[in-house]
PDB file of C-alpha atoms and ligand atoms in Angstrom:
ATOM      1  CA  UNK M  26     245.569  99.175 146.015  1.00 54.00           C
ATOM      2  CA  UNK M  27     247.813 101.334 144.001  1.00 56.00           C
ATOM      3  CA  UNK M  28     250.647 101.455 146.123  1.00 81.00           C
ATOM      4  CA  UNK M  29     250.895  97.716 147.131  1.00 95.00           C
ATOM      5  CA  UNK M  30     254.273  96.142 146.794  1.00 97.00           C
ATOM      6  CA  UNK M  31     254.256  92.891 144.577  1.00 97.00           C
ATOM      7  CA  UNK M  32     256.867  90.277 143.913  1.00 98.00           C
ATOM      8  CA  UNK M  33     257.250  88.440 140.691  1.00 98.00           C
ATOM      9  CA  UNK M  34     259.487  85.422 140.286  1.00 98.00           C
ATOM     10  CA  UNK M  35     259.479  84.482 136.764  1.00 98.00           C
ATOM     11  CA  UNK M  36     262.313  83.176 134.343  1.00 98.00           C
ATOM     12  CA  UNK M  37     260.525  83.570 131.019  1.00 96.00           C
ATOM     13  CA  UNK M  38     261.970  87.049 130.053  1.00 96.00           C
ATOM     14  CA  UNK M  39     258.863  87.951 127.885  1.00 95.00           C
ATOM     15  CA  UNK M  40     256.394  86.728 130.640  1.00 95.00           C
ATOM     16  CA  UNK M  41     258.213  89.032 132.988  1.00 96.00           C
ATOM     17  CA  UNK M  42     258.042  91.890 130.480  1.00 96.00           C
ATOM     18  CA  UNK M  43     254.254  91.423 130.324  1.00 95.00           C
ATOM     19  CA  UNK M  44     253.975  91.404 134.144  1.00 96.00           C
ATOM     20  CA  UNK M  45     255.907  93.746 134.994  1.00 96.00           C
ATOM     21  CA  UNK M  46     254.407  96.474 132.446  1.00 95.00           C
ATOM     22  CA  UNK M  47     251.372  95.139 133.425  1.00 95.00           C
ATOM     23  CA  UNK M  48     251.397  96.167 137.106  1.00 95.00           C
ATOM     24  CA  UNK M  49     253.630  99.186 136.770  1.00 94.00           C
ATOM     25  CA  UNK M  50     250.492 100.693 134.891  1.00 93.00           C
ATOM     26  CA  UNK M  51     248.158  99.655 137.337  1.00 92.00           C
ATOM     27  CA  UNK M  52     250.529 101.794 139.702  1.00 92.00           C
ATOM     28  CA  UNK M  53     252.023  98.590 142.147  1.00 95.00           C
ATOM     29  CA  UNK M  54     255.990  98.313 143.301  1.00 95.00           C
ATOM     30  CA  UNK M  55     257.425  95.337 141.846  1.00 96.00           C
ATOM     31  CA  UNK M  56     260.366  93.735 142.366  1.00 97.00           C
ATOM     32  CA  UNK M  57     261.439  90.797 140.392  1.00 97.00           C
ATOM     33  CA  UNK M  58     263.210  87.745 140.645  1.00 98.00           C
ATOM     34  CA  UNK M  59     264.293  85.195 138.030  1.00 97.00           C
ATOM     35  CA  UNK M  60     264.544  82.128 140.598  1.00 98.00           C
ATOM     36  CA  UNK M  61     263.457  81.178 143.740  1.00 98.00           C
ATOM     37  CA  UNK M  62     266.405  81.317 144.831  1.00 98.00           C
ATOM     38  CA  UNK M  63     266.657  85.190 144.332  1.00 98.00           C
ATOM     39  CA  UNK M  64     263.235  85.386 145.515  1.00 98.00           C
ATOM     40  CA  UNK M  65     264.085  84.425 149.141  1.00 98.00           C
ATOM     41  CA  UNK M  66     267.098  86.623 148.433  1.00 98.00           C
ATOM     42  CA  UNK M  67     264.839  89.674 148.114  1.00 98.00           C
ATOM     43  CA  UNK M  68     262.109  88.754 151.067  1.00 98.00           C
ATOM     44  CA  UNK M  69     265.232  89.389 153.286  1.00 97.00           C
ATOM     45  CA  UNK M  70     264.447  93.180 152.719  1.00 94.00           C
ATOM     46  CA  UNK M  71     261.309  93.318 151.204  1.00 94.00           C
ATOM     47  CA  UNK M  72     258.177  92.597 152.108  1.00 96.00           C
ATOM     48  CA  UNK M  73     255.403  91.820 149.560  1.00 97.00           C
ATOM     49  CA  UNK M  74     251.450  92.495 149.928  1.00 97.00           C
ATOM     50  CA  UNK M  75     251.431  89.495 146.927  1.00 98.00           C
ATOM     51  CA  UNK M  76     253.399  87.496 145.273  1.00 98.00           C
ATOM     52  CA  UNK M  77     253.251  86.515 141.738  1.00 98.00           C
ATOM     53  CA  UNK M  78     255.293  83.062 141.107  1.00 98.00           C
ATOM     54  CA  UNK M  79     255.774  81.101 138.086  1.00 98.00           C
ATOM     55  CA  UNK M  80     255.673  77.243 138.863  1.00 97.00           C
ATOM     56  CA  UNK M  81     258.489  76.037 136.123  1.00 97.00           C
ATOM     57  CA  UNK M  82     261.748  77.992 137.573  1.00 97.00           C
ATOM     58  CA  UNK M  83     265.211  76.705 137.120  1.00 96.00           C
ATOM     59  CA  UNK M  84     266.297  75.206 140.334  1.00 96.00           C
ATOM     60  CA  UNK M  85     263.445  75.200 142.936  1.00 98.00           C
ATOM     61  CA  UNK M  86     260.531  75.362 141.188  1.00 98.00           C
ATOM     62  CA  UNK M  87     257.488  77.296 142.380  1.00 98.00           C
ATOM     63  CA  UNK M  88     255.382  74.824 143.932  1.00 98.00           C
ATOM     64  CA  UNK M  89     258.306  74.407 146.404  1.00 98.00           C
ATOM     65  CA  UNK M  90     258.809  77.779 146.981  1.00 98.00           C
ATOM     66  CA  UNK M  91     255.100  78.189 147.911  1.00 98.00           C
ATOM     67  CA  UNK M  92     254.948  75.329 150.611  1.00 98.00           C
ATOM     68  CA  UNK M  93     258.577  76.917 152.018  1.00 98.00           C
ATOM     69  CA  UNK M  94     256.639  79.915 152.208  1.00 98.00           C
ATOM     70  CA  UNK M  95     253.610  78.532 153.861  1.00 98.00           C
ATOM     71  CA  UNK M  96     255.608  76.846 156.079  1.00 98.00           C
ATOM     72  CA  UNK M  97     257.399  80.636 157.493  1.00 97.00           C
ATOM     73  CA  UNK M  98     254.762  82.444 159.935  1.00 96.00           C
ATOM     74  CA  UNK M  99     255.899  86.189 157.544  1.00 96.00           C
ATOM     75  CA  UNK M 100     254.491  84.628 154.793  1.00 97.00           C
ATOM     76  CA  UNK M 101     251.858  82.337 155.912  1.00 96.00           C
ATOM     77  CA  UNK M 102     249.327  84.472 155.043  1.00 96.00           C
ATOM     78  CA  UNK M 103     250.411  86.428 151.948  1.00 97.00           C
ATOM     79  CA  UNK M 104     248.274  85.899 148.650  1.00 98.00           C
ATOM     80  CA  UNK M 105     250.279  83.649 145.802  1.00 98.00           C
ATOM     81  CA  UNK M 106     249.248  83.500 142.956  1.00 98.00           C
ATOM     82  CA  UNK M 107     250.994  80.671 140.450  1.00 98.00           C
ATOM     83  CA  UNK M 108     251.105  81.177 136.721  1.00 97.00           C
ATOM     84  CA  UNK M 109     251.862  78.362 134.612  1.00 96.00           C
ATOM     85  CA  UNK M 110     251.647  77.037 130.901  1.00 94.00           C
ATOM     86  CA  UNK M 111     249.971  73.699 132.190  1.00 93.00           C
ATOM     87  CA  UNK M 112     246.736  73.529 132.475  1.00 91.00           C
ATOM     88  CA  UNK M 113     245.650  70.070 133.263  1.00 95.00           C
ATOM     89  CA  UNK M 114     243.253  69.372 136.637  1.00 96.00           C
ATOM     90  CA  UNK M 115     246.126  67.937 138.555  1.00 97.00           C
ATOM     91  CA  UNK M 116     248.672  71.079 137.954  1.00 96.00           C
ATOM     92  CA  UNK M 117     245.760  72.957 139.398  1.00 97.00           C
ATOM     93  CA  UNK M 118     245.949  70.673 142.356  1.00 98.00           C
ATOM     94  CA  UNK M 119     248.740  70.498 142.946  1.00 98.00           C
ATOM     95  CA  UNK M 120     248.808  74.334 143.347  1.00 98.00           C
ATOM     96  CA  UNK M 121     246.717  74.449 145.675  1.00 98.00           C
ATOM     97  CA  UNK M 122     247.698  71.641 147.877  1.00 98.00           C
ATOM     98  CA  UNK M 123     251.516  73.646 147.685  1.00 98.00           C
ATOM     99  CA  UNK M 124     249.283  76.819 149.361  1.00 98.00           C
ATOM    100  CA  UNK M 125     249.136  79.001 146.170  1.00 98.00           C
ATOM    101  CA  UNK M 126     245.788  81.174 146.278  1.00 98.00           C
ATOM    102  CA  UNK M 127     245.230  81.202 142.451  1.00 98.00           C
ATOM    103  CA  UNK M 128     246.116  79.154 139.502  1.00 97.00           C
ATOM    104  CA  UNK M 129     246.085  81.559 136.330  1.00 97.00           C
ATOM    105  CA  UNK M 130     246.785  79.916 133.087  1.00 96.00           C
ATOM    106  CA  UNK M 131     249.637  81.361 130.496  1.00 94.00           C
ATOM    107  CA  UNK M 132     249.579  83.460 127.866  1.00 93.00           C
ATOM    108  CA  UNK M 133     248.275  85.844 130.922  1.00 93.00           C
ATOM    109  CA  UNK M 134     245.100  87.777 130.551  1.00 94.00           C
ATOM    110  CA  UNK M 135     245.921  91.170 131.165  1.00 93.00           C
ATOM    111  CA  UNK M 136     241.984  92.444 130.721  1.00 93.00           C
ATOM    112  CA  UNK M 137     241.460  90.053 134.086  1.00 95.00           C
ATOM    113  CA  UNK M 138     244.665  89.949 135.772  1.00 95.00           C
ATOM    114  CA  UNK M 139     244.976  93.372 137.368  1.00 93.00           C
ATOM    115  CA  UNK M 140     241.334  92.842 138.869  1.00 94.00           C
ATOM    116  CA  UNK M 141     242.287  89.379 140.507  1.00 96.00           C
ATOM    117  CA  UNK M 142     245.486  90.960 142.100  1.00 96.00           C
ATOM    118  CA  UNK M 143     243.471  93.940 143.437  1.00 94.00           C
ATOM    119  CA  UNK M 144     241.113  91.939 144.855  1.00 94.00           C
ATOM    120  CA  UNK M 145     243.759  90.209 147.143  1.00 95.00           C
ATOM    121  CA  UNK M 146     245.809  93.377 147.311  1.00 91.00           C
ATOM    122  CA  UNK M 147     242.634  95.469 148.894  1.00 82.00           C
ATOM    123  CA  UNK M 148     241.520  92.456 150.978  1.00 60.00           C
ATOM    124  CA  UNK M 149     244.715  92.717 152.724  1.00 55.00           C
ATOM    125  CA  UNK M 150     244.519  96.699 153.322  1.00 51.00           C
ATOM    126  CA  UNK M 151     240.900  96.203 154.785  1.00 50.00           C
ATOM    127  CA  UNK M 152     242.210  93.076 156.992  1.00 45.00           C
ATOM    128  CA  UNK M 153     239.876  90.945 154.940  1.00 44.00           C
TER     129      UNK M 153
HETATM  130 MN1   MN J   7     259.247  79.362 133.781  1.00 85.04          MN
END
């Protein structure tokens, strides 16, 4: 849904470009963070109807970030989706076993993107 809040934690500063331009179009309030770190920082005030997380972050990485996030009834349920560079079988995994909801491959594709996020985005509105 057009209004849905998302959070993106991403360090690459031209993968954050992309997403962020990317779901401004598609009308969604983003807020961004470069680390996990600053991530939990912002889901002190913020509430996200998805969350968008990189796996390779300085510091925690994502795959952490997802299980602390699994682990913390608020966010038990939100959709993440991980976006990585690797590719292999076991990174997908791994992803999953951390709790993530998606594993979407770098360079992004922007054609598909915005239709996976609003399918989790208006499964949430409708209570699934
Ligand atoms: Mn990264």
């Amino acid at each position: 849904m057009a209004d849905s809040k998302i959070l993106v934690i991403e360090d690459s500063p031209s993968s954050l470009k992309l997403m962020l331009t990317l779901l401004e179009m598609n009308g969604y309030e983003v807020r961004v963070a470069e680390s996990a770190e600053g991530g939990f920082e912002l889901l002190e005030q913020f509430t996200p109807d998805l969350i968008l997380i990189d796996i390779q972050l300085p510091g925690m990485d994502g795959l952490e970030m997802t299980q602390r996030l699994r682990a913390d009834s608020a966010f038990e349920h939100t959709p993440i989706l991980a976006v990585t560079a690797y590719s292999s079988q076991a990174d997908e995994k791994k992803a999953f076993e951390a709790g993530c909801n998606e594993f979407i491959i770098k360079p992004i594709d922007t054609r598909s993107l915005p239709d996976v996020i609003g399918g989790y985005c208006e499964g949430a509105r409708t209570g699934e």
